Short mmCIF file of C-alpha atoms (C1' of nucleotides) in Angstrom, two decimals:
data_model
loop_
_atom_site.label_atom_id
_atom_site.label_comp_id
_atom_site.label_asym_id
_atom_site.label_seq_id
_atom_site.Cartn_x
_atom_site.Cartn_y
_atom_site.Cartn_z
CA MET A 1 -0.13 -0.12 -0.37
CA SER A 2 1.16 3.52 -1.05
CA GLN A 3 2.59 5.81 2.03
CA MET A 4 -0.24 8.35 0.45
CA GLN A 5 -3.07 5.54 1.10
CA GLN A 6 -1.44 4.89 4.51
CA VAL A 7 -1.40 8.79 5.66
CA GLU A 8 -5.03 9.14 4.29
CA THR A 9 -6.50 5.51 6.06
CA GLN A 10 -4.63 7.02 9.32
CA LEU A 11 -5.38 10.46 9.29
CA ARG A 12 -8.68 9.44 8.31
CA ASP A 13 -9.06 7.23 11.77
CA MET A 14 -7.58 8.84 13.81
CA ILE A 15 -10.64 12.02 13.18
CA LEU A 16 -13.44 9.36 12.74
CA GLY A 17 -12.32 8.14 16.15
CA LEU A 18 -12.03 12.16 17.68
CA ASP A 19 -8.65 11.79 18.30
CA LEU A 20 -8.30 14.69 16.21
CA GLY A 21 -11.22 16.87 17.65
CA PRO A 22 -13.68 18.79 15.12
CA GLY A 23 -11.88 22.23 15.01
CA GLU A 24 -8.67 21.66 15.34
CA ARG A 25 -6.17 22.67 13.45
CA LEU A 26 -3.73 20.71 11.36
CA THR A 27 -0.72 21.39 9.69
CA GLU A 28 1.03 19.91 7.07
CA ARG A 29 4.15 19.62 9.32
CA TRP A 30 2.91 17.60 11.79
CA ILE A 31 1.10 16.03 9.41
CA GLU A 32 4.68 15.00 8.32
CA ALA A 33 6.68 13.84 11.63
CA ARG A 34 3.57 12.42 12.76
CA PHE A 35 3.11 9.68 9.78
CA GLY A 36 6.95 10.03 8.95
CA ALA A 37 5.79 10.42 5.47
CA SER A 38 6.74 13.89 3.05
CA ARG A 39 4.65 16.09 2.19
CA THR A 40 3.88 15.30 -1.30
CA PRO A 41 1.40 12.32 -0.15
CA VAL A 42 0.72 14.20 3.29
CA ARG A 43 -1.01 16.72 0.77
CA ALA A 44 -2.75 13.91 -1.40
CA ALA A 45 -4.76 12.64 1.94
CA LEU A 46 -5.52 16.51 2.66
CA LEU A 47 -6.68 16.27 -0.62
CA ARG A 48 -8.84 13.63 -1.07
CA LEU A 49 -10.03 14.11 3.30
CA GLU A 50 -10.98 17.21 1.78
CA THR A 51 -13.66 15.85 -0.55
CA GLU A 52 -14.77 13.37 2.14
CA GLY A 53 -15.94 16.75 4.20
CA LEU A 54 -14.19 15.35 7.24
CA VAL A 55 -10.84 18.55 6.14
CA ARG A 56 -11.55 21.93 5.25
CA ARG A 57 -9.82 25.03 4.78
CA ASP A 58 -9.42 27.78 7.17
CA GLY A 59 -8.21 30.70 5.09
CA ARG A 60 -4.57 29.25 4.53
CA ASN A 61 -4.57 26.52 7.74
CA TRP A 62 -6.23 23.11 7.10
CA ILE A 63 -8.44 22.54 10.06
CA VAL A 64 -10.37 19.42 11.17
CA SER A 65 -14.42 19.31 10.00
CA PRO A 66 -16.43 20.87 13.25
CA ILE A 67 -19.51 19.33 13.67
CA ASP A 68 -22.04 21.49 12.11
CA LEU A 69 -25.54 20.50 13.45
CA ALA A 70 -27.49 22.43 10.01
CA GLU A 71 -24.59 20.53 8.00
CA LEU A 72 -26.14 17.32 10.08
CA GLU A 73 -29.94 18.40 9.34
CA GLN A 74 -29.50 18.57 5.30
CA LEU A 75 -27.20 14.93 5.42
CA SER A 76 -30.29 13.75 7.29
CA VAL A 77 -32.52 14.72 4.09
CA TYR A 78 -29.73 13.50 1.47
CA ARG A 79 -29.92 10.47 3.55
CA GLN A 80 -34.07 10.01 3.40
CA VAL A 81 -33.80 10.70 0.31
CA ILE A 82 -31.46 8.53 -0.76
CA GLU A 83 -32.07 5.23 0.60
CA VAL A 84 -35.65 4.75 0.68
CA ALA A 85 -34.74 5.18 -3.01
CA ALA A 86 -32.51 2.54 -3.12
CA VAL A 87 -35.07 0.67 -1.35
CA ARG A 88 -37.18 0.80 -3.30
CA ILE A 89 -35.14 0.05 -6.30
CA THR A 90 -34.10 -3.25 -4.83
CA CYS A 91 -37.76 -4.29 -3.42
CA ALA A 92 -38.13 -3.61 -7.36
CA LEU A 93 -35.21 -6.55 -8.12
CA ALA A 94 -36.20 -10.13 -8.62
CA ASP A 95 -33.04 -11.21 -7.26
CA ARG A 96 -33.39 -9.77 -3.67
CA SER A 97 -31.19 -12.30 -2.60
CA GLY A 98 -28.28 -9.74 -1.12
CA VAL A 99 -30.29 -8.56 1.64
CA ASP A 100 -28.98 -12.17 3.97
CA VAL A 101 -25.94 -10.59 3.43
CA VAL A 102 -27.11 -7.05 5.24
CA GLU A 103 -28.87 -9.14 7.45
CA ALA A 104 -25.61 -11.44 8.77
CA LEU A 105 -23.71 -7.65 9.95
CA LEU A 106 -27.11 -7.16 12.34
CA LEU A 107 -27.18 -10.80 13.79
CA SER A 108 -23.11 -9.99 14.32
CA CYS A 109 -24.07 -7.58 17.06
CA ASP A 110 -25.18 -8.85 20.36
CA GLY A 111 -24.16 -8.01 24.17
CA GLU A 112 -20.37 -8.87 23.54
CA THR A 113 -20.20 -6.64 20.57
CA SER A 114 -17.46 -3.84 21.50
CA ARG A 115 -18.93 0.43 21.10
CA GLU A 116 -16.91 0.34 18.28
CA ASP A 117 -17.73 -2.56 16.23
CA TRP A 118 -22.33 -1.22 17.13
CA HIS A 119 -20.68 1.48 15.36
CA ARG A 120 -19.10 0.23 12.20
CA ALA A 121 -22.19 -2.20 12.13
CA GLY A 122 -24.81 0.63 12.10
CA MET A 123 -22.65 2.79 9.25
CA ASP A 124 -22.25 -0.69 7.15
CA PHE A 125 -25.15 -1.71 7.81
CA HIS A 126 -27.11 1.55 5.88
CA ILE A 127 -24.55 1.14 2.67
CA GLU A 128 -24.88 -2.34 2.25
CA LEU A 129 -28.49 -2.09 1.99
CA ALA A 130 -28.33 0.99 -0.16
CA ARG A 131 -26.06 -1.53 -2.36
CA LEU A 132 -27.82 -3.39 -2.98
CA SER A 133 -29.85 -0.89 -5.52
CA GLY A 134 -27.20 -1.50 -7.52
CA ASN A 135 -26.99 2.22 -8.34
CA ASP A 136 -23.00 2.95 -7.33
CA PHE A 137 -23.93 6.69 -6.92
CA LEU A 138 -26.61 5.89 -4.49
CA HIS A 139 -24.61 2.84 -2.64
CA ARG A 140 -21.33 6.14 -2.55
CA GLY A 141 -23.68 8.80 -1.57
CA VAL A 142 -25.23 6.51 1.46
CA ARG A 143 -21.62 6.03 2.30
CA ASP A 144 -20.16 10.11 2.47
CA ALA A 145 -22.79 10.52 3.92
CA MET A 146 -22.74 7.86 7.29
CA THR A 147 -18.89 9.26 6.43
CA ARG A 148 -19.81 12.36 7.32
CA LEU A 149 -21.95 11.33 10.14
CA ALA A 150 -19.44 8.83 11.71
CA ARG A 151 -17.94 11.56 14.52
CA ALA A 152 -21.48 12.93 15.48
CA ARG A 153 -23.06 9.59 15.82
CA TRP A 154 -19.98 8.97 18.12
CA LEU A 155 -20.33 12.06 20.12
CA GLU A 156 -24.41 11.40 20.00
CA VAL A 157 -25.51 9.80 23.94
CA ARG A 158 -27.35 6.52 23.49
CA ASP A 159 -29.00 4.48 26.04
CA GLU A 160 -28.56 0.94 24.54
CA GLY A 161 -33.05 1.56 24.58
CA ALA A 162 -32.05 3.49 21.60
CA ARG A 163 -29.80 0.91 19.89
CA ASP A 164 -31.80 -2.08 20.57
CA ARG A 165 -34.93 -0.05 18.88
CA ALA A 166 -32.89 0.81 16.08
CA TRP A 167 -31.93 -2.67 15.98
CA ALA A 168 -35.26 -4.02 15.55
CA GLU A 169 -36.28 -1.24 13.31
CA HIS A 170 -33.36 -3.02 10.77
CA HIS A 171 -34.50 -6.30 11.52
CA ALA A 172 -37.87 -4.90 10.52
CA ILE A 173 -36.26 -3.20 7.00
CA VAL A 174 -34.63 -6.20 5.92
CA ALA A 175 -37.53 -8.45 6.55
CA ALA A 176 -40.28 -5.15 4.28
CA VAL A 177 -36.89 -5.70 1.41
CA ARG A 178 -36.82 -9.75 0.95
CA ALA A 179 -40.62 -9.33 0.92
CA GLY A 180 -40.52 -7.18 -1.54
CA HIS A 181 -42.85 -4.99 -0.05
CA ALA A 182 -40.94 -1.44 -1.29
CA ASP A 183 -44.11 1.24 0.28
CA GLU A 184 -43.14 -0.48 3.25
CA ALA A 185 -39.83 -1.11 2.77
CA ALA A 186 -39.86 3.31 1.81
CA SER A 187 -41.49 4.09 5.33
CA LEU A 188 -39.68 2.48 7.62
CA VAL A 189 -36.47 3.73 6.40
CA ALA A 190 -37.68 6.70 5.82
CA GLY A 191 -39.26 6.54 9.38
CA HIS A 192 -35.77 4.99 10.83
CA ILE A 193 -33.95 7.48 9.45
CA GLN A 194 -35.70 10.58 10.98
CA GLY A 195 -35.72 9.59 14.15
CA SER A 196 -32.21 8.81 14.06
CA ARG A 197 -32.47 12.33 12.98
CA SER A 198 -34.19 14.53 15.32
CA ARG A 199 -32.50 12.27 18.51
CA LEU A 200 -29.06 13.14 16.99
CA LEU A 201 -29.60 15.87 17.03
CA SER A 202 -30.93 17.19 20.15
CA SER A 203 -28.65 15.38 21.96
CA LEU A 204 -26.13 16.82 20.25
CA ARG A 205 -28.13 20.27 21.01
CA GLU A 206 -27.35 18.90 24.85
CA GLU A 207 -24.44 18.16 25.19
CA ARG A 208 -23.08 21.63 23.03
CA ARG A 209 -22.01 23.24 25.26
CA GLY A 210 -19.90 20.00 27.57
CA LEU A 211 -18.49 19.15 23.57
CA ARG A 212 -17.33 23.21 23.12
CA ALA A 213 -15.42 22.48 27.03
CA ARG A 214 -13.56 19.70 25.73
CA GLY A 215 -12.22 21.66 23.07
CA PHE A 216 -14.92 20.13 19.60
CA ALA A 217 -15.62 23.00 17.92
CA VAL A 218 -19.64 22.65 17.14
CA VAL A 219 -21.39 25.01 14.96
CA ALA A 220 -24.76 25.77 15.18
CA ALA A 221 -28.11 25.38 13.65
CA MET B 1 -5.82 32.48 -7.92
CA SER B 2 -3.77 29.41 -7.95
CA GLN B 3 -1.63 27.35 -10.11
CA MET B 4 -2.88 24.90 -8.80
CA GLN B 5 -6.78 25.72 -9.24
CA GLN B 6 -5.99 27.27 -12.82
CA VAL B 7 -4.60 23.95 -13.98
CA GLU B 8 -7.45 22.45 -12.28
CA THR B 9 -9.52 24.95 -13.98
CA GLN B 10 -8.01 24.47 -17.76
CA LEU B 11 -7.81 20.91 -17.49
CA ARG B 12 -11.50 20.03 -16.75
CA ASP B 13 -12.55 22.94 -19.73
CA MET B 14 -10.42 20.84 -22.00
CA ILE B 15 -11.84 17.16 -20.96
CA LEU B 16 -15.46 18.43 -20.69
CA GLY B 17 -14.66 20.68 -24.44
CA LEU B 18 -12.80 16.93 -26.08
CA ASP B 19 -10.36 18.97 -26.56
CA LEU B 20 -8.93 15.63 -24.23
CA GLY B 21 -10.89 12.80 -25.55
CA PRO B 22 -12.97 10.40 -23.17
CA GLY B 23 -10.04 7.29 -22.82
CA GLU B 24 -7.07 9.65 -23.87
CA ARG B 25 -3.93 9.03 -21.14
CA LEU B 26 -2.66 11.57 -19.82
CA THR B 27 1.10 12.04 -18.14
CA GLU B 28 1.41 14.31 -15.57
CA ARG B 29 4.44 15.39 -17.35
CA TRP B 30 2.73 16.17 -20.04
CA ILE B 31 0.29 18.39 -18.55
CA GLU B 32 3.50 20.54 -16.57
CA ALA B 33 4.93 21.26 -20.05
CA ARG B 34 0.96 22.20 -21.29
CA PHE B 35 0.66 24.39 -18.69
CA GLY B 36 3.99 25.75 -17.28
CA ALA B 37 3.29 24.84 -14.04
CA SER B 38 5.46 22.45 -11.92
CA ARG B 39 4.09 18.68 -10.45
CA THR B 40 2.94 19.73 -7.59
CA PRO B 41 -0.26 21.77 -8.69
CA VAL B 42 -0.74 19.25 -11.58
CA ARG B 43 -1.26 16.10 -9.01
CA ALA B 44 -3.42 18.11 -7.14
CA ALA B 45 -5.78 18.80 -9.84
CA LEU B 46 -5.52 15.32 -11.30
CA LEU B 47 -6.55 14.34 -7.79
CA ARG B 48 -9.49 16.61 -7.36
CA LEU B 49 -10.37 15.78 -11.15
CA GLU B 50 -10.44 12.62 -9.95
CA THR B 51 -12.57 12.82 -7.00
CA GLU B 52 -15.20 14.33 -10.09
CA GLY B 53 -14.76 11.54 -11.98
CA LEU B 54 -13.18 13.68 -14.80
CA VAL B 55 -10.09 11.09 -14.98
CA ARG B 56 -9.45 8.23 -13.37
CA ARG B 57 -6.50 5.71 -12.77
CA ASP B 58 -5.54 3.30 -15.11
CA GLY B 59 -2.76 0.65 -13.17
CA ARG B 60 -0.16 3.27 -12.25
CA ASN B 61 -1.64 6.20 -15.70
CA TRP B 62 -3.77 8.62 -15.68
CA ILE B 63 -6.34 8.76 -17.70
CA VAL B 64 -9.54 10.75 -18.72
CA SER B 65 -12.75 8.55 -17.81
CA PRO B 66 -14.16 7.47 -20.44
CA ILE B 67 -17.75 7.72 -21.39
CA ASP B 68 -19.38 4.32 -19.68
CA LEU B 69 -22.70 4.37 -21.19
CA ALA B 70 -23.83 2.00 -17.81
CA GLU B 71 -22.53 4.69 -15.55
CA LEU B 72 -25.19 7.51 -17.70
CA GLU B 73 -28.10 5.39 -16.87
CA GLN B 74 -27.18 5.13 -13.14
CA LEU B 75 -26.12 8.35 -13.02
CA SER B 76 -29.88 9.36 -14.81
CA VAL B 77 -31.41 7.09 -12.36
CA TYR B 78 -30.22 9.13 -9.19
CA ARG B 79 -30.07 12.26 -10.86
CA GLN B 80 -34.30 11.56 -11.02
CA VAL B 81 -33.95 10.72 -7.46
CA ILE B 82 -32.43 13.78 -6.36
CA GLU B 83 -33.79 16.14 -8.35
CA VAL B 84 -37.33 15.27 -7.41
CA ALA B 85 -36.97 14.79 -3.64
CA ALA B 86 -35.53 18.73 -4.31
CA VAL B 87 -38.53 20.40 -6.07
CA ARG B 88 -40.77 18.53 -3.42
CA ILE B 89 -38.88 20.39 -0.67
CA THR B 90 -38.69 24.04 -2.75
CA CYS B 91 -42.49 23.51 -3.56
CA ALA B 92 -42.86 23.20 0.44
CA LEU B 93 -41.36 26.31 0.72
CA ALA B 94 -42.67 29.72 1.94
CA ASP B 95 -40.25 31.35 -0.10
CA ARG B 96 -40.16 29.85 -3.67
CA SER B 97 -39.23 33.97 -5.47
CA GLY B 98 -35.45 32.17 -6.80
CA VAL B 99 -37.56 29.69 -9.59
CA ASP B 100 -37.07 34.07 -11.27
CA VAL B 101 -33.20 33.21 -10.78
CA VAL B 102 -33.72 30.03 -12.61
CA GLU B 103 -36.20 31.48 -14.93
CA ALA B 104 -33.90 34.24 -16.37
CA LEU B 105 -31.49 31.25 -16.91
CA LEU B 106 -33.94 30.24 -19.40
CA LEU B 107 -34.89 33.32 -21.06
CA SER B 108 -31.49 33.91 -21.71
CA CYS B 109 -31.48 31.41 -24.19
CA ASP B 110 -33.12 32.39 -27.99
CA GLY B 111 -31.75 32.21 -31.79
CA GLU B 112 -29.06 33.89 -31.54
CA THR B 113 -27.25 31.79 -28.78
CA SER B 114 -24.19 29.98 -29.59
CA ARG B 115 -24.65 25.87 -28.59
CA GLU B 116 -22.34 26.63 -26.18
CA ASP B 117 -23.76 28.44 -24.03
CA TRP B 118 -27.65 26.46 -24.80
CA HIS B 119 -25.87 23.70 -23.18
CA ARG B 120 -24.14 25.55 -20.15
CA ALA B 121 -27.33 26.80 -19.31
CA GLY B 122 -28.75 23.70 -19.69
CA MET B 123 -26.50 22.18 -16.91
CA ASP B 124 -27.11 25.67 -14.93
CA PHE B 125 -31.01 25.14 -15.26
CA HIS B 126 -31.13 21.86 -13.31
CA ILE B 127 -28.16 22.86 -10.61
CA GLU B 128 -30.26 26.02 -9.50
CA LEU B 129 -32.36 24.81 -9.38
CA ALA B 130 -32.06 22.21 -7.09
CA ARG B 131 -29.88 25.24 -4.73
CA LEU B 132 -33.36 26.62 -4.15
CA SER B 133 -34.34 23.81 -2.31
CA GLY B 134 -31.54 25.13 0.68
CA ASN B 135 -30.26 21.09 0.67
CA ASP B 136 -26.71 21.43 -0.02
CA PHE B 137 -26.10 17.97 -0.41
CA LEU B 138 -28.82 17.47 -3.55
CA HIS B 139 -27.55 20.18 -4.40
CA ARG B 140 -24.07 19.62 -4.73
CA GLY B 141 -25.28 16.06 -6.20
CA VAL B 142 -27.05 17.69 -8.78
CA ARG B 143 -24.24 19.42 -9.89
CA ASP B 144 -21.91 16.74 -9.41
CA ALA B 145 -24.28 13.93 -11.53
CA MET B 146 -24.40 17.19 -14.44
CA THR B 147 -20.50 17.77 -14.47
CA ARG B 148 -20.21 13.78 -15.44
CA LEU B 149 -23.17 14.23 -17.46
CA ALA B 150 -21.73 16.75 -19.21
CA ARG B 151 -19.20 15.21 -22.46
CA ALA B 152 -22.35 12.35 -23.11
CA ARG B 153 -24.46 15.95 -23.81
CA TRP B 154 -22.11 17.14 -26.09
CA LEU B 155 -21.47 14.35 -27.72
CA GLU B 156 -25.36 13.74 -27.84
CA VAL B 157 -26.40 14.40 -31.97
CA ARG B 158 -29.82 16.78 -31.15
CA ASP B 159 -31.98 17.98 -33.53
CA GLU B 160 -33.34 21.22 -33.42
CA GLY B 161 -36.80 19.66 -31.41
CA ALA B 162 -35.50 17.94 -29.16
CA ARG B 163 -34.48 21.41 -27.80
CA ASP B 164 -37.10 23.08 -27.88
CA ARG B 165 -39.14 20.28 -26.43
CA ALA B 166 -36.57 20.33 -23.27
CA TRP B 167 -36.96 23.80 -22.82
CA ALA B 168 -40.44 24.07 -23.51
CA GLU B 169 -40.31 20.87 -20.60
CA HIS B 170 -38.01 23.64 -18.46
CA HIS B 171 -40.39 26.34 -18.41
CA ALA B 172 -43.13 24.42 -17.35
CA ILE B 173 -41.54 22.87 -14.03
CA VAL B 174 -40.13 26.07 -13.92
CA ALA B 175 -44.82 27.47 -13.58
CA ALA B 176 -45.39 24.00 -11.14
CA VAL B 177 -42.87 24.85 -9.01
CA ARG B 178 -43.99 28.56 -8.51
CA ALA B 179 -47.12 27.26 -7.88
CA GLY B 180 -46.51 25.01 -5.51
CA HIS B 181 -47.80 22.54 -6.83
CA ALA B 182 -45.16 19.27 -5.59
CA ASP B 183 -47.07 16.32 -7.33
CA GLU B 184 -46.78 18.44 -10.78
CA ALA B 185 -43.92 19.64 -10.10
CA ALA B 186 -42.16 16.30 -9.58
CA SER B 187 -43.67 14.03 -12.17
CA LEU B 188 -42.75 17.22 -14.84
CA VAL B 189 -38.95 16.81 -13.47
CA ALA B 190 -38.89 13.22 -13.67
CA GLY B 191 -40.52 12.82 -16.80
CA HIS B 192 -38.38 15.31 -17.81
CA ILE B 193 -35.00 13.57 -16.70
CA GLN B 194 -36.21 10.37 -18.20
CA GLY B 195 -36.85 11.58 -21.42
CA SER B 196 -33.71 13.12 -21.78
CA ARG B 197 -31.80 9.42 -20.33
CA SER B 198 -33.12 7.44 -22.99
CA ARG B 199 -32.64 10.19 -26.03
CA LEU B 200 -29.12 10.25 -24.50
CA LEU B 201 -28.98 6.48 -24.64
CA SER B 202 -29.77 5.90 -27.47
CA SER B 203 -28.19 8.66 -29.46
CA LEU B 204 -24.86 7.16 -27.90
CA ARG B 205 -25.74 4.14 -28.52
CA GLU B 206 -26.11 4.81 -32.35
CA GLU B 207 -23.10 7.00 -32.54
CA ARG B 208 -20.86 4.53 -30.91
CA ARG B 209 -19.33 2.82 -33.78
CA GLY B 210 -18.51 6.84 -34.44
CA LEU B 211 -17.48 7.53 -31.76
CA ARG B 212 -14.43 5.22 -31.31
CA ALA B 213 -13.29 5.60 -34.35
CA ARG B 214 -12.05 9.45 -33.60
CA GLY B 215 -10.33 7.48 -30.33
CA PHE B 216 -13.15 7.84 -27.49
CA ALA B 217 -14.04 5.22 -25.37
CA VAL B 218 -17.10 4.43 -25.10
CA VAL B 219 -17.92 1.17 -22.79
CA ALA B 220 -20.88 -0.75 -23.49
CA ALA B 221 -24.14 -0.92 -21.01
"C1'" DG C 1 11.69 -13.89 -40.31
"C1'" DC C 2 10.30 -14.20 -35.52
"C1'" DG C 3 11.01 -14.15 -31.29
"C1'" DT C 4 13.24 -13.69 -26.38
"C1'" DC C 5 15.90 -11.05 -23.74
"C1'" DC C 6 18.69 -7.42 -21.71
"C1'" DA C 7 19.82 -2.04 -21.97
"C1'" DT C 8 17.83 2.03 -22.11
"C1'" DC C 9 13.75 5.43 -21.71
"C1'" DT C 10 9.52 7.09 -18.77
"C1'" DT C 11 6.36 7.17 -15.76
"C1'" DG C 12 4.46 8.17 -11.24
"C1'" DG C 13 5.75 8.83 -5.82
"C1'" DT C 14 8.18 10.48 -2.75
"C1'" DA C 15 11.84 13.41 -1.18
"C1'" DT C 16 13.58 17.87 -0.06
"C1'" DC C 17 14.66 22.83 -1.42
"C1'" DC C 18 12.84 27.60 -2.14
"C1'" DC C 19 9.79 31.28 -1.92
"C1'" DA C 20 6.64 34.58 0.18
"C1'" DA C 21 3.17 35.48 2.85
"C1'" DA C 22 1.43 35.08 7.18
"C1'" DA C 23 1.85 34.58 12.25
"C1'" DT C 24 4.75 35.13 16.20
"C1'" DC C 25 7.69 36.50 20.14
"C1'" DG C 26 10.54 40.47 22.59
"C1'" DG C 27 11.38 44.92 23.16
"C1'" DA C 28 11.34 49.59 22.94
"C1'" DT C 29 8.78 53.11 23.12
"C1'" DA C 30 4.58 56.13 25.17
"C1'" DT D 1 1.78 48.54 32.12
"C1'" DA D 2 -0.05 49.02 27.77
"C1'" DT D 3 1.14 49.14 22.69
"C1'" DC D 4 2.92 48.93 18.93
"C1'" DC D 5 6.01 47.35 15.30
"C1'" DG D 6 9.87 44.69 13.68
"C1'" DA D 7 12.90 40.89 13.64
"C1'" DT D 8 12.24 35.45 12.99
"C1'" DT D 9 9.95 31.40 13.17
"C1'" DT D 10 6.46 28.67 10.66
"C1'" DT D 11 3.78 27.69 7.14
"C1'" DG D 12 1.93 26.71 2.99
"C1'" DG D 13 2.92 26.96 -2.68
"C1'" DG D 14 5.50 25.65 -5.55
"C1'" DA D 15 10.14 23.74 -8.24
"C1'" DT D 16 13.32 19.93 -8.15
"C1'" DA D 17 15.87 15.90 -7.25
"C1'" DC D 18 15.75 11.15 -7.31
"C1'" DC D 19 14.02 6.49 -7.00
"C1'" DA D 20 11.98 1.78 -8.58
"C1'" DA D 21 8.84 0.06 -11.60
"C1'" DG D 22 7.03 -0.49 -16.06
"C1'" DA D 23 7.50 0.43 -21.17
"C1'" DT D 24 9.90 0.36 -24.91
"C1'" DG D 25 12.68 -0.47 -28.25
"C1'" DG D 26 16.30 -3.13 -30.53
"C1'" DA D 27 19.90 -6.68 -30.85
"C1'" DC D 28 20.78 -11.08 -30.87
"C1'" DG D 29 19.40 -16.27 -31.52
"C1'" DC D 30 16.95 -19.45 -33.38
#
DNA sequence: GCGTCCATCTTGGTATCCCAAAATCGGATA
DNA sequence: TATCCGATTTTGGGATACCAAGATGGACGC
């Protein structure tokens, strides 16, 4: 694997894992030293992460993208649009056997599963579900949206109840898709995303002070 | 304007204007010489154009992205999903005065207008229409999709009838959005995109031999 | 004539160097 | 002590040097 890809993935992991706080300044030279690469791959990685929305420019400088509540709201609307469209397309397919793979993602989580793995499986569920549509743009759209949402979801305070409810909704979606019930699947997906959105945003709005105190830039809606 | 941005925009214009044929190989050193910049800005430009889908890697090399009929088909589905969603959102807004700007785009074209300007106005209509929704992700999604479609639309053989019909459909969409008739606007947009898609694809499929003869890589569906 | 193999050239990947602009820090001054 | 100003450092943008891997091509052997 080339150094550029190494820098890119490691930096992405640090950002998504909140090792680098939202709003934190990044210097090319710090990254260079941190990962033992030269500036060329570092700059390439930053350019790619910029298009993913994980990093952005602040004047001449680089910063880790702040958490922007308005952006999260728009993102949820976008997700709702494309995920609903994706399941509708999937329901219209003759071969929907791919749902098994998606269901396996759900079944892989139980009481022993770490918080990290729940988090990842939650993202992958939506990404893989969209992939079943066979439309790369819907798939990539969901993937990009989930990437941008990842840090916020990590920050969200979730009770176990919410997690179990989300998992139940995921199962219901799988069942509807498997049965090919497009309208039902669409409304389940829409409702699920709507619910995630309101929980996420209200949680973040409550937590906002505490997060800023931790040095995390959280931009209001 | 920085050199990187110059290289990026000029290279993009050459690709979209078909001065660089689909499938053509690009070497960093050729671009460097062509634009009088060094490899640093050249590489940055290539990385950004890669995320726009205008350029891609072929092994270790760079090539101008071929025209991929399967991709165009998926792209049209994606467009349909997000553009319909965008006009529905716009129709639900209290203030829809932004449609005037979009309508002005249509009115700026007449018999004297060059083919280039018609082409650009056709793209901008859809992009600006999506922007009215106020959702950045829908807006960017449409912008990216139109960028990827641009070369194919350029290649399409269009009679003046098709162009006028498209313009009439655009006007109808504007009227429906202004009146706030969401369902009507949605079905007009869906129909318009559907029609564009079938005309575009059938035209390209017919032209495919000729295009390949001109050295343009056209990948089948 | 044809295929194979080795020298050579080209290419992208990486490291490093230079530069101009911006930020920073210290000291002089009011 | 507060403030202003300039020297110094730091930063990103750009240019260039170097390298390894892959492509190319021509000579040699069959």
